[in-house]
Amino acid sequence: MNRTLLLVAVVGLVTLAGCGAGIDTGQNGDEPPDGADIPTVSGELELHHIDVGQADATLLVTPDGETILIDTGDWRPDGEEVIDYLDSQGIDRIDHLIATHAHADHIGGHAAVIEHVEENGEGVGAAYDSGVAHMSQTYDNYLDAIEEYDVTLFEVAEGDELPLSEAENETANGTEGLTATFLNPPAGDSGSDLHYNSVTLAVEFGEFSYLTTGDAEDDAEERLVDEQTDHLPSTVYQAGHHGSTTSSTSPFLDVVEPDIAVISSALESQYGHPHDEVLESFDERGVETYWTAAHGDIVLTTDGEDVSISTADDAPTDPAALLELKHEATEDEDEDTAQSSLGAVSPASSLLGPELSSVHGDAQRLAGGPGAGYL
């Protein structure tokens, strides 16, 4: 698909949602009449942070059994890790498929996941993204799958809400039911920067709250602090941009005030994620921290009050201990690299030098390379 056709596809497939009015996909039941009892939510909200290496994929399962899949990992596994996880959980339908932004480490499995649940399960209810296009084969594949399987695609903006069946209900303790509100991208013309427009979602369930920001960076965080303060305080915060210092800024954390942080990145991240400064900041604030590289799949379960956490692997949750673990892994990697490089001939790509290597990467991106654009 060339650039012109790509833009036509975006215009043709994306439906604008009214800001603050919610998005009607036909899944919500009728609101109770005035004076009628508000139904009570029973059950638990599950948040599954899937270990997909240097990428993101998060599955939410609501008390009513609705599924929300936010991002689908890197392009290289082509959705295999996420599909395997969905199958292990007995999930064959995605009610709400969200792309935080179009980089290949976030939508890498979108096309494959759509195909899998459409061909082998009950399909996708609706897809949601920022509406900001990207020129890569991965993004083209995503739009092709949307079109092939006739999945409704919504462009979201601040104030929109997911149409969840529990939104008009109360939890068992009489507090507000489950809501999921988009805080970013900004409404109106907010430019074409993928990170600035990264989809940010605030989930509230009783006294529990969850915030995920994709790869939103300091400028987006500054806007959120200025304009979305009421929605930011969170029990659990998924660290922005895989724990990079471009995100999780001090002013932002001062408002979010998380009890728990979850970081999704590889143990030996080529970008050094999570950055030391972020782990140190979490440590200073006493934030209980989970990292997919250390803990594997991370599942949080809440009834709207209490939170329980299970992980695939045992690891410390003290940020200082995780920082030490990261440094140990880096030192081991450096030693292995030094030993393997003795007497070895450097590959041609490494001989190009950083500037020419960067140019080569840009050429692949402009040609629509599958892994186009991570940073």
PDB file of N, CA and C in Angstrom, residues 69 72 78-94 97 109-124 145 148-149 151:
ATOM      1  N   LEU A  69      -7.718  -5.282  24.824  1.00  0.00           N
ATOM      2  CA  LEU A  69      -6.317  -5.579  24.526  1.00  0.00           C
ATOM      3  C   LEU A  69      -5.643  -4.297  24.072  1.00  0.00           C
ATOM      4  N   THR A  72       0.011  -5.020  21.045  1.00  0.00           N
ATOM      5  CA  THR A  72       0.150  -6.456  20.746  1.00  0.00           C
ATOM      6  C   THR A  72       1.594  -6.883  20.521  1.00  0.00           C
ATOM      7  N   ASP A  78       5.213 -11.430  15.268  1.00  0.00           N
ATOM      8  CA  ASP A  78       3.981 -11.376  14.483  1.00  0.00           C
ATOM      9  C   ASP A  78       2.773 -11.851  15.282  1.00  0.00           C
ATOM     10  N   GLY A  79       2.688 -11.378  16.520  1.00  0.00           N
ATOM     11  CA  GLY A  79       1.527 -11.661  17.350  1.00  0.00           C
ATOM     12  C   GLY A  79       1.517 -13.017  18.024  1.00  0.00           C
ATOM     13  N   GLU A  80       2.511 -13.849  17.757  1.00  0.00           N
ATOM     14  CA  GLU A  80       2.494 -15.220  18.269  1.00  0.00           C
ATOM     15  C   GLU A  80       2.459 -15.268  19.790  1.00  0.00           C
ATOM     16  N   GLU A  81       3.269 -14.426  20.444  1.00  0.00           N
ATOM     17  CA  GLU A  81       3.312 -14.428  21.908  1.00  0.00           C
ATOM     18  C   GLU A  81       1.957 -14.028  22.495  1.00  0.00           C
ATOM     19  N   VAL A  82       1.347 -13.022  21.914  1.00  0.00           N
ATOM     20  CA  VAL A  82       0.061 -12.542  22.420  1.00  0.00           C
ATOM     21  C   VAL A  82      -1.038 -13.564  22.141  1.00  0.00           C
ATOM     22  N   ILE A  83      -1.035 -14.129  20.954  1.00  0.00           N
ATOM     23  CA  ILE A  83      -2.038 -15.150  20.606  1.00  0.00           C
ATOM     24  C   ILE A  83      -1.920 -16.352  21.535  1.00  0.00           C
ATOM     25  N   ASP A  84      -0.697 -16.795  21.786  1.00  0.00           N
ATOM     26  CA  ASP A  84      -0.496 -17.923  22.708  1.00  0.00           C
ATOM     27  C   ASP A  84      -1.053 -17.587  24.091  1.00  0.00           C
ATOM     28  N   TYR A  85      -0.834 -16.346  24.534  1.00  0.00           N
ATOM     29  CA  TYR A  85      -1.320 -15.963  25.851  1.00  0.00           C
ATOM     30  C   TYR A  85      -2.848 -15.924  25.873  1.00  0.00           C
ATOM     31  N   LEU A  86      -3.440 -15.356  24.832  1.00  0.00           N
ATOM     32  CA  LEU A  86      -4.904 -15.315  24.765  1.00  0.00           C
ATOM     33  C   LEU A  86      -5.478 -16.730  24.795  1.00  0.00           C
ATOM     34  N   ASP A  87      -4.865 -17.624  24.031  1.00  0.00           N
ATOM     35  CA  ASP A  87      -5.332 -19.010  24.005  1.00  0.00           C
ATOM     36  C   ASP A  87      -5.203 -19.660  25.381  1.00  0.00           C
ATOM     37  N   SER A  88      -4.115 -19.356  26.086  1.00  0.00           N
ATOM     38  CA  SER A  88      -3.907 -19.950  27.412  1.00  0.00           C
ATOM     39  C   SER A  88      -4.948 -19.473  28.413  1.00  0.00           C
ATOM     40  N   GLN A  89      -5.536 -18.301  28.138  1.00  0.00           N
ATOM     41  CA  GLN A  89      -6.558 -17.748  29.026  1.00  0.00           C
ATOM     42  C   GLN A  89      -7.966 -18.084  28.545  1.00  0.00           C
ATOM     43  N   GLY A  90      -8.060 -18.836  27.463  1.00  0.00           N
ATOM     44  CA  GLY A  90      -9.361 -19.207  26.929  1.00  0.00           C
ATOM     45  C   GLY A  90     -10.117 -18.048  26.295  1.00  0.00           C
ATOM     46  N   ILE A  91      -9.389 -17.072  25.765  1.00  0.00           N
ATOM     47  CA  ILE A  91     -10.014 -15.882  25.188  1.00  0.00           C
ATOM     48  C   ILE A  91     -10.012 -15.988  23.665  1.00  0.00           C
ATOM     49  N   ASP A  92     -11.199 -15.922  23.074  1.00  0.00           N
ATOM     50  CA  ASP A  92     -11.298 -16.013  21.621  1.00  0.00           C
ATOM     51  C   ASP A  92     -12.027 -14.812  21.024  1.00  0.00           C
ATOM     52  N   ARG A  93     -12.235 -13.784  21.840  1.00  0.00           N
ATOM     53  CA  ARG A  93     -12.830 -12.548  21.333  1.00  0.00           C
ATOM     54  C   ARG A  93     -12.157 -11.360  22.004  1.00  0.00           C
ATOM     55  N   ILE A  94     -11.875 -10.323  21.228  1.00  0.00           N
ATOM     56  CA  ILE A  94     -11.387  -9.061  21.753  1.00  0.00           C
ATOM     57  C   ILE A  94     -12.486  -8.028  21.538  1.00  0.00           C
ATOM     58  N   LEU A  97      -9.959  -3.435  20.944  1.00  0.00           N
ATOM     59  CA  LEU A  97      -8.547  -3.551  20.573  1.00  0.00           C
ATOM     60  C   LEU A  97      -7.979  -2.147  20.410  1.00  0.00           C
ATOM     61  N   GLY A 109       1.634  -7.085  16.528  1.00  0.00           N
ATOM     62  CA  GLY A 109       0.798  -8.271  16.409  1.00  0.00           C
ATOM     63  C   GLY A 109      -0.647  -7.968  16.073  1.00  0.00           C
ATOM     64  N   HIS A 110      -0.974  -6.717  15.804  1.00  0.00           N
ATOM     65  CA  HIS A 110      -2.365  -6.349  15.566  1.00  0.00           C
ATOM     66  C   HIS A 110      -2.998  -7.141  14.428  1.00  0.00           C
ATOM     67  N   ALA A 111      -2.326  -7.184  13.292  1.00  0.00           N
ATOM     68  CA  ALA A 111      -2.901  -7.875  12.128  1.00  0.00           C
ATOM     69  C   ALA A 111      -3.111  -9.354  12.423  1.00  0.00           C
ATOM     70  N   ALA A 112      -2.112  -9.984  13.049  1.00  0.00           N
ATOM     71  CA  ALA A 112      -2.201 -11.423  13.334  1.00  0.00           C
ATOM     72  C   ALA A 112      -3.278 -11.715  14.380  1.00  0.00           C
ATOM     73  N   VAL A 113      -3.393 -10.868  15.394  1.00  0.00           N
ATOM     74  CA  VAL A 113      -4.411 -11.075  16.426  1.00  0.00           C
ATOM     75  C   VAL A 113      -5.803 -10.924  15.825  1.00  0.00           C
ATOM     76  N   ILE A 114      -5.988  -9.906  14.999  1.00  0.00           N
ATOM     77  CA  ILE A 114      -7.293  -9.727  14.348  1.00  0.00           C
ATOM     78  C   ILE A 114      -7.629 -10.954  13.519  1.00  0.00           C
ATOM     79  N   GLU A 115      -6.676 -11.398  12.712  1.00  0.00           N
ATOM     80  CA  GLU A 115      -6.913 -12.574  11.872  1.00  0.00           C
ATOM     81  C   GLU A 115      -7.236 -13.804  12.725  1.00  0.00           C
ATOM     82  N   HIS A 116      -6.501 -13.972  13.815  1.00  0.00           N
ATOM     83  CA  HIS A 116      -6.669 -15.167  14.646  1.00  0.00           C
ATOM     84  C   HIS A 116      -8.061 -15.232  15.266  1.00  0.00           C
ATOM     85  N   VAL A 117      -8.498 -14.136  15.899  1.00  0.00           N
ATOM     86  CA  VAL A 117      -9.794 -14.196  16.575  1.00  0.00           C
ATOM     87  C   VAL A 117     -10.953 -14.139  15.582  1.00  0.00           C
ATOM     88  N   GLU A 118     -10.720 -13.552  14.414  1.00  0.00           N
ATOM     89  CA  GLU A 118     -11.771 -13.532  13.398  1.00  0.00           C
ATOM     90  C   GLU A 118     -11.925 -14.907  12.737  1.00  0.00           C
ATOM     91  N   GLU A 119     -10.801 -15.589  12.509  1.00  0.00           N
ATOM     92  CA  GLU A 119     -10.838 -16.887  11.829  1.00  0.00           C
ATOM     93  C   GLU A 119     -11.140 -18.042  12.789  1.00  0.00           C
ATOM     94  N   ASN A 120     -10.705 -17.905  14.042  1.00  0.00           N
ATOM     95  CA  ASN A 120     -10.799 -19.037  14.971  1.00  0.00           C
ATOM     96  C   ASN A 120     -11.670 -18.776  16.186  1.00  0.00           C
ATOM     97  N   GLY A 121     -12.152 -17.562  16.344  1.00  0.00           N
ATOM     98  CA  GLY A 121     -12.935 -17.221  17.524  1.00  0.00           C
ATOM     99  C   GLY A 121     -14.139 -16.379  17.172  1.00  0.00           C
ATOM    100  N   GLU A 122     -14.442 -15.443  18.048  1.00  0.00           N
ATOM    101  CA  GLU A 122     -15.632 -14.610  17.894  1.00  0.00           C
ATOM    102  C   GLU A 122     -15.311 -13.203  17.427  1.00  0.00           C
ATOM    103  N   GLY A 123     -14.075 -12.968  17.022  1.00  0.00           N
ATOM    104  CA  GLY A 123     -13.732 -11.722  16.356  1.00  0.00           C
ATOM    105  C   GLY A 123     -13.392 -10.562  17.261  1.00  0.00           C
ATOM    106  N   VAL A 124     -13.330  -9.390  16.639  1.00  0.00           N
ATOM    107  CA  VAL A 124     -13.000  -8.134  17.318  1.00  0.00           C
ATOM    108  C   VAL A 124     -14.237  -7.245  17.317  1.00  0.00           C
ATOM    109  N   ALA A 145      -5.789  -5.589   7.776  1.00  0.00           N
ATOM    110  CA  ALA A 145      -6.588  -6.535   8.555  1.00  0.00           C
ATOM    111  C   ALA A 145      -7.896  -5.903   9.007  1.00  0.00           C
ATOM    112  N   GLU A 148     -10.008  -5.972   5.830  1.00  0.00           N
ATOM    113  CA  GLU A 148     -10.377  -7.310   5.382  1.00  0.00           C
ATOM    114  C   GLU A 148     -11.494  -7.907   6.232  1.00  0.00           C
ATOM    115  N   TYR A 149     -11.418  -7.687   7.559  1.00  0.00           N
ATOM    116  CA  TYR A 149     -12.390  -8.307   8.449  1.00  0.00           C
ATOM    117  C   TYR A 149     -13.489  -7.327   8.886  1.00  0.00           C
ATOM    118  N   VAL A 151     -13.603  -4.552  10.562  1.00  0.00           N
ATOM    119  CA  VAL A 151     -13.591  -4.147  11.972  1.00  0.00           C
ATOM    120  C   VAL A 151     -13.794  -2.637  12.044  1.00  0.00           C
TER     121      VAL A 151
END
